[in-house]
């Protein structure tokens, strides 16, 4: 029921023309993911669900407020006709709360830490899709300076805060924040690039999360002993992480390359330089994850309980997703 509600809420939001329908879809989404977050009945999970509920409720209220304000001034409920400047400002705030863009990012790592890996994957990909489609539809009327500021801050904070983490879900949360920064910076100039970036990010993140779920790794010391269990999977995990970091010749380089190109076309070379340099920060923690997964071979000095070897075959979806995350760069001319 919850999975169907998630699909339903997302579909309602992305196919709506009227603000109230979009809001209703977002509400259905929030209510459907809450039981999934708190499924383990751990106090941490309950706390995560509460934090998630409060932030999403506030963001939905702001979204409703901005659309009502716009309807009050212009008599227009159509999503693409959001023209009133105050409404655009409040909407940008609401959606950055929904997405977890800096400075509204504080809930996101906490919520990710409180849930399982699979629900974490849902939170960082599927739950970001409806707000991004709303941004996409309203992108011509939003304030580019504000979005650029939020984006550069997001990439900076996502990089800096991720450096000191040992919990893998938190690292993935900060990686998600910095990727959202890359998406937000280009949305008012070329929204299609934002969607492309989102699709590729979703694919690579899904590959990483499913791999980690099959290794059962929740923190860095667990990764240290996972090499002996499944060497091939760990090698591919290293490559997928490098793809997330955006290194050529892997898939993750493609959106970064196009976004930098688009920004230089728009005379925003300084912003492009800053955002590229800041993404080196997140490269550091991806490299550390990859280092723990593949380069430090046991025996080593961390006192960590060895895990059981299970000879279960690697999931087909992991194979497909990792192959796509490594080999899609040649599709860039299309």
CSV table of N, CA and C in Angstrom, one decimal, residues 58-150:
chain,number,residue,atom,x,y,z
A,58,UNK,N,6.2,21.7,7.0
A,58,UNK,CA,6.4,23.1,6.9
A,58,UNK,C,6.7,23.5,5.4
A,59,UNK,N,7.4,22.7,4.7
A,59,UNK,CA,7.7,23.0,3.3
A,59,UNK,C,6.4,23.0,2.4
A,60,UNK,N,5.5,22.0,2.7
A,60,UNK,CA,4.3,21.9,2.0
A,60,UNK,C,3.4,23.1,2.2
A,61,UNK,N,3.4,23.5,3.5
A,61,UNK,CA,2.6,24.7,3.9
A,61,UNK,C,3.1,26.0,3.2
A,62,UNK,N,4.5,26.1,3.1
A,62,UNK,CA,5.0,27.2,2.4
A,62,UNK,C,4.7,27.2,0.9
A,63,UNK,N,4.7,26.0,0.3
A,63,UNK,CA,4.4,25.8,-1.1
A,63,UNK,C,2.9,26.3,-1.3
A,64,UNK,N,2.0,25.8,-0.5
A,64,UNK,CA,0.6,26.2,-0.6
A,64,UNK,C,0.5,27.7,-0.4
A,65,UNK,N,1.2,28.3,0.6
A,65,UNK,CA,1.2,29.7,0.8
A,65,UNK,C,1.6,30.5,-0.4
A,66,UNK,N,2.7,30.1,-1.1
A,66,UNK,CA,3.2,30.8,-2.2
A,66,UNK,C,2.3,30.7,-3.4
A,67,UNK,N,1.7,29.5,-3.6
A,67,UNK,CA,0.7,29.4,-4.7
A,67,UNK,C,-0.6,30.2,-4.4
A,68,UNK,N,-1.0,30.3,-3.2
A,68,UNK,CA,-2.2,31.0,-2.8
A,68,UNK,C,-1.9,32.5,-3.0
A,69,UNK,N,-0.7,32.9,-2.6
A,69,UNK,CA,-0.3,34.3,-2.7
A,69,UNK,C,-0.4,34.7,-4.2
A,70,UNK,N,0.2,33.9,-5.0
A,70,UNK,CA,0.2,34.1,-6.5
A,70,UNK,C,-1.2,34.2,-7.0
A,71,UNK,N,-2.1,33.3,-6.6
A,71,UNK,CA,-3.4,33.3,-7.1
A,71,UNK,C,-4.2,34.5,-6.6
A,72,UNK,N,-3.8,35.0,-5.4
A,72,UNK,CA,-4.5,36.2,-4.8
A,72,UNK,C,-4.1,37.4,-5.7
A,73,UNK,N,-2.8,37.5,-6.1
A,73,UNK,CA,-2.4,38.7,-6.9
A,73,UNK,C,-2.7,38.6,-8.4
A,74,UNK,N,-2.7,37.3,-8.9
A,74,UNK,CA,-2.8,37.2,-10.4
A,74,UNK,C,-4.1,36.5,-10.8
A,75,UNK,N,-4.8,35.8,-9.9
A,75,UNK,CA,-6.0,35.1,-10.3
A,75,UNK,C,-5.6,33.8,-11.1
A,76,UNK,N,-4.4,33.3,-10.9
A,76,UNK,CA,-3.9,32.2,-11.7
A,76,UNK,C,-3.4,31.0,-10.8
A,77,UNK,N,-4.0,29.8,-11.0
A,77,UNK,CA,-3.6,28.7,-10.2
A,77,UNK,C,-2.7,27.8,-11.0
A,78,UNK,N,-2.3,28.1,-12.2
A,78,UNK,CA,-1.5,27.3,-13.1
A,78,UNK,C,-0.1,27.3,-12.6
A,79,UNK,N,0.6,26.1,-12.6
A,79,UNK,CA,1.9,26.0,-12.0
A,79,UNK,C,2.9,26.8,-12.8
A,80,UNK,N,2.8,26.7,-14.2
A,80,UNK,CA,3.8,27.4,-15.0
A,80,UNK,C,3.6,28.9,-15.0
A,81,UNK,N,2.5,29.4,-14.5
A,81,UNK,CA,2.2,30.9,-14.5
A,81,UNK,C,2.5,31.5,-13.1
A,82,UNK,N,3.5,31.1,-12.5
A,82,UNK,CA,3.9,31.7,-11.2
A,82,UNK,C,4.7,32.9,-11.5
A,83,UNK,N,4.1,34.1,-11.3
A,83,UNK,CA,4.8,35.3,-11.8
A,83,UNK,C,5.1,36.3,-10.6
A,84,UNK,N,4.3,36.2,-9.5
A,84,UNK,CA,4.5,37.2,-8.5
A,84,UNK,C,5.9,37.0,-7.8
A,85,UNK,N,6.7,38.0,-7.6
A,85,UNK,CA,8.1,37.8,-7.1
A,85,UNK,C,8.1,37.2,-5.7
A,86,UNK,N,7.2,37.7,-4.8
A,86,UNK,CA,7.2,37.1,-3.4
A,86,UNK,C,6.9,35.7,-3.5
A,87,UNK,N,5.9,35.3,-4.3
A,87,UNK,CA,5.5,33.9,-4.4
A,87,UNK,C,6.7,33.1,-4.9
A,88,UNK,N,7.5,33.6,-5.9
A,88,UNK,CA,8.7,32.9,-6.4
A,88,UNK,C,9.7,32.7,-5.3
A,89,UNK,N,9.9,33.7,-4.5
A,89,UNK,CA,10.8,33.6,-3.4
A,89,UNK,C,10.4,32.5,-2.4
A,90,UNK,N,9.1,32.6,-2.0
A,90,UNK,CA,8.6,31.6,-1.0
A,90,UNK,C,8.7,30.2,-1.6
A,91,UNK,N,8.4,30.1,-2.9
A,91,UNK,CA,8.4,28.8,-3.5
A,91,UNK,C,9.8,28.2,-3.5
A,92,UNK,N,10.8,29.1,-3.8
A,92,UNK,CA,12.2,28.6,-3.8
A,92,UNK,C,12.6,28.1,-2.4
A,93,UNK,N,12.1,28.8,-1.4
A,93,UNK,CA,12.4,28.4,0.0
A,93,UNK,C,11.7,27.0,0.3
A,94,UNK,N,10.4,26.9,-0.1
A,94,UNK,CA,9.7,25.7,0.1
A,94,UNK,C,10.4,24.5,-0.5
A,95,UNK,N,10.7,24.7,-1.8
A,95,UNK,CA,11.3,23.5,-2.5
A,95,UNK,C,12.7,23.2,-2.0
A,96,UNK,N,13.5,24.2,-1.6
A,96,UNK,CA,14.8,23.9,-1.1
A,96,UNK,C,14.6,23.2,0.3
A,97,UNK,N,13.6,23.4,1.0
A,97,UNK,CA,13.3,22.6,2.2
A,97,UNK,C,12.9,21.2,1.9
A,98,UNK,N,12.1,21.1,0.8
A,98,UNK,CA,11.7,19.7,0.4
A,98,UNK,C,12.9,18.9,0.0
A,99,UNK,N,13.9,19.6,-0.8
A,99,UNK,CA,15.0,18.9,-1.3
A,99,UNK,C,16.1,18.7,-0.3
A,100,UNK,N,16.2,19.6,0.6
A,100,UNK,CA,17.4,19.6,1.5
A,100,UNK,C,18.5,20.4,1.0
A,101,UNK,N,18.2,21.5,0.2
A,101,UNK,CA,19.3,22.4,-0.2
A,101,UNK,C,19.7,23.2,1.0
A,102,UNK,N,21.0,23.6,1.1
A,102,UNK,CA,21.5,24.5,2.1
A,102,UNK,C,20.8,25.8,1.9
A,103,UNK,N,20.4,26.6,2.9
A,103,UNK,CA,20.5,26.3,4.4
A,103,UNK,C,19.4,25.5,5.0
A,104,UNK,N,18.6,24.8,4.2
A,104,UNK,CA,17.5,24.0,4.8
A,104,UNK,C,17.9,22.5,4.8
A,105,UNK,N,19.2,22.2,5.0
A,105,UNK,CA,19.6,20.8,4.8
A,105,UNK,C,19.7,20.0,6.1
A,106,UNK,N,19.5,20.6,7.3
A,106,UNK,CA,19.9,20.0,8.5
A,106,UNK,C,19.1,18.7,8.8
A,107,UNK,N,17.9,18.6,8.3
A,107,UNK,CA,17.1,17.4,8.6
A,107,UNK,C,17.6,16.2,7.8
A,108,UNK,N,18.2,16.4,6.7
A,108,UNK,CA,18.4,15.3,5.8
A,108,UNK,C,19.4,14.2,6.2
A,109,UNK,N,20.6,14.6,6.7
A,109,UNK,CA,21.5,13.6,7.2
A,109,UNK,C,21.0,12.8,8.4
A,110,UNK,N,20.3,13.6,9.2
A,110,UNK,CA,19.7,12.9,10.4
A,110,UNK,C,18.7,11.9,10.0
A,111,UNK,N,17.8,12.2,9.1
A,111,UNK,CA,16.8,11.3,8.7
A,111,UNK,C,17.4,10.1,8.0
A,112,UNK,N,18.4,10.3,7.1
A,112,UNK,CA,19.0,9.2,6.4
A,112,UNK,C,19.7,8.3,7.5
A,113,UNK,N,20.3,8.8,8.5
A,113,UNK,CA,21.0,8.0,9.5
A,113,UNK,C,20.0,7.1,10.2
A,114,UNK,N,18.7,7.6,10.4
A,114,UNK,CA,17.8,6.9,11.2
A,114,UNK,C,17.1,5.7,10.4
A,115,UNK,N,17.3,5.6,9.1
A,115,UNK,CA,16.5,4.6,8.4
A,115,UNK,C,17.4,3.5,7.8
A,116,UNK,N,16.8,2.6,7.1
A,116,UNK,CA,17.6,1.5,6.5
A,116,UNK,C,18.2,2.0,5.2
A,117,UNK,N,19.1,1.2,4.6
A,117,UNK,CA,19.7,1.7,3.3
A,117,UNK,C,18.7,1.9,2.2
A,118,UNK,N,17.8,0.9,2.1
A,118,UNK,CA,16.8,1.0,1.0
A,118,UNK,C,15.9,2.2,1.1
A,119,UNK,N,15.4,2.5,2.3
A,119,UNK,CA,14.6,3.7,2.5
A,119,UNK,C,15.4,4.9,2.3
A,120,UNK,N,16.7,4.9,2.7
A,120,UNK,CA,17.6,6.0,2.5
A,120,UNK,C,17.7,6.2,1.0
A,121,UNK,N,17.8,5.2,0.2
A,121,UNK,CA,17.9,5.3,-1.3
A,121,UNK,C,16.6,6.0,-1.8
A,122,UNK,N,15.4,5.6,-1.3
A,122,UNK,CA,14.2,6.2,-1.7
A,122,UNK,C,14.2,7.7,-1.3
A,123,UNK,N,14.7,8.0,-0.1
A,123,UNK,CA,14.6,9.4,0.3
A,123,UNK,C,15.5,10.3,-0.5
A,124,UNK,N,16.7,9.7,-0.9
A,124,UNK,CA,17.6,10.6,-1.7
A,124,UNK,C,17.4,10.6,-3.2
A,125,UNK,N,16.5,9.7,-3.7
A,125,UNK,CA,16.2,9.7,-5.1
A,125,UNK,C,14.7,10.0,-5.4
A,126,UNK,N,13.9,9.0,-5.1
A,126,UNK,CA,12.5,9.1,-5.4
A,126,UNK,C,11.8,10.3,-4.8
A,127,UNK,N,12.1,10.6,-3.5
A,127,UNK,CA,11.4,11.7,-2.9
A,127,UNK,C,11.9,13.0,-3.3
A,128,UNK,N,13.0,13.1,-4.1
A,128,UNK,CA,13.5,14.3,-4.6
A,128,UNK,C,12.8,14.7,-6.0
A,129,UNK,N,12.2,13.6,-6.6
A,129,UNK,CA,11.8,13.8,-8.0
A,129,UNK,C,10.6,14.8,-8.1
A,130,UNK,N,9.5,14.7,-7.2
A,130,UNK,CA,8.4,15.7,-7.4
A,130,UNK,C,8.8,17.1,-7.2
A,131,UNK,N,9.6,17.5,-6.1
A,131,UNK,CA,10.0,18.9,-6.0
A,131,UNK,C,10.8,19.3,-7.2
A,132,UNK,N,11.7,18.5,-7.7
A,132,UNK,CA,12.5,18.9,-8.9
A,132,UNK,C,11.6,19.1,-10.1
A,133,UNK,N,10.6,18.3,-10.3
A,133,UNK,CA,9.7,18.6,-11.4
A,133,UNK,C,9.0,20.0,-11.2
A,134,UNK,N,8.6,20.3,-10.0
A,134,UNK,CA,8.0,21.6,-9.7
A,134,UNK,C,9.0,22.7,-10.0
A,135,UNK,N,10.2,22.6,-9.6
A,135,UNK,CA,11.2,23.6,-10.0
A,135,UNK,C,11.4,23.7,-11.5
A,136,UNK,N,11.3,22.5,-12.2
A,136,UNK,CA,11.5,22.5,-13.6
A,136,UNK,C,10.3,23.3,-14.3
A,137,UNK,N,9.1,23.1,-13.7
A,137,UNK,CA,8.0,23.8,-14.4
A,137,UNK,C,8.0,25.3,-14.1
A,138,UNK,N,8.5,25.7,-12.9
A,138,UNK,CA,8.5,27.1,-12.6
A,138,UNK,C,9.8,27.8,-12.9
A,139,UNK,N,10.8,27.1,-13.5
A,139,UNK,CA,12.1,27.6,-13.6
A,139,UNK,C,12.2,29.0,-14.3
A,140,UNK,N,11.4,29.3,-15.3
A,140,UNK,CA,11.6,30.6,-16.0
A,140,UNK,C,11.4,31.8,-15.1
A,141,UNK,N,10.5,31.6,-14.0
A,141,UNK,CA,10.2,32.8,-13.2
A,141,UNK,C,11.0,32.9,-11.9
A,142,UNK,N,11.9,31.9,-11.7
A,142,UNK,CA,12.6,31.9,-10.4
A,142,UNK,C,13.8,32.9,-10.5
A,143,UNK,N,14.3,33.2,-9.3
A,143,UNK,CA,15.4,34.2,-9.3
A,143,UNK,C,16.8,33.5,-9.4
A,144,UNK,N,17.5,33.7,-10.6
A,144,UNK,CA,18.7,32.9,-10.8
A,144,UNK,C,19.8,33.2,-9.8
A,145,UNK,N,19.9,34.5,-9.3
A,145,UNK,CA,21.0,34.8,-8.3
A,145,UNK,C,20.8,34.0,-7.1
A,146,UNK,N,19.5,33.9,-6.6
A,146,UNK,CA,19.2,33.2,-5.3
A,146,UNK,C,19.6,31.7,-5.5
A,147,UNK,N,19.1,31.2,-6.7
A,147,UNK,CA,19.4,29.7,-6.9
A,147,UNK,C,20.9,29.4,-7.0
A,148,UNK,N,21.6,30.3,-7.6
A,148,UNK,CA,23.1,30.1,-7.8
A,148,UNK,C,23.7,30.2,-6.4
A,149,UNK,N,23.3,31.1,-5.5
A,149,UNK,CA,23.8,31.2,-4.2
A,149,UNK,C,23.5,29.9,-3.4
A,150,UNK,N,22.3,29.5,-3.4
A,150,UNK,CA,21.9,28.3,-2.7
A,150,UNK,C,22.7,27.1,-3.2
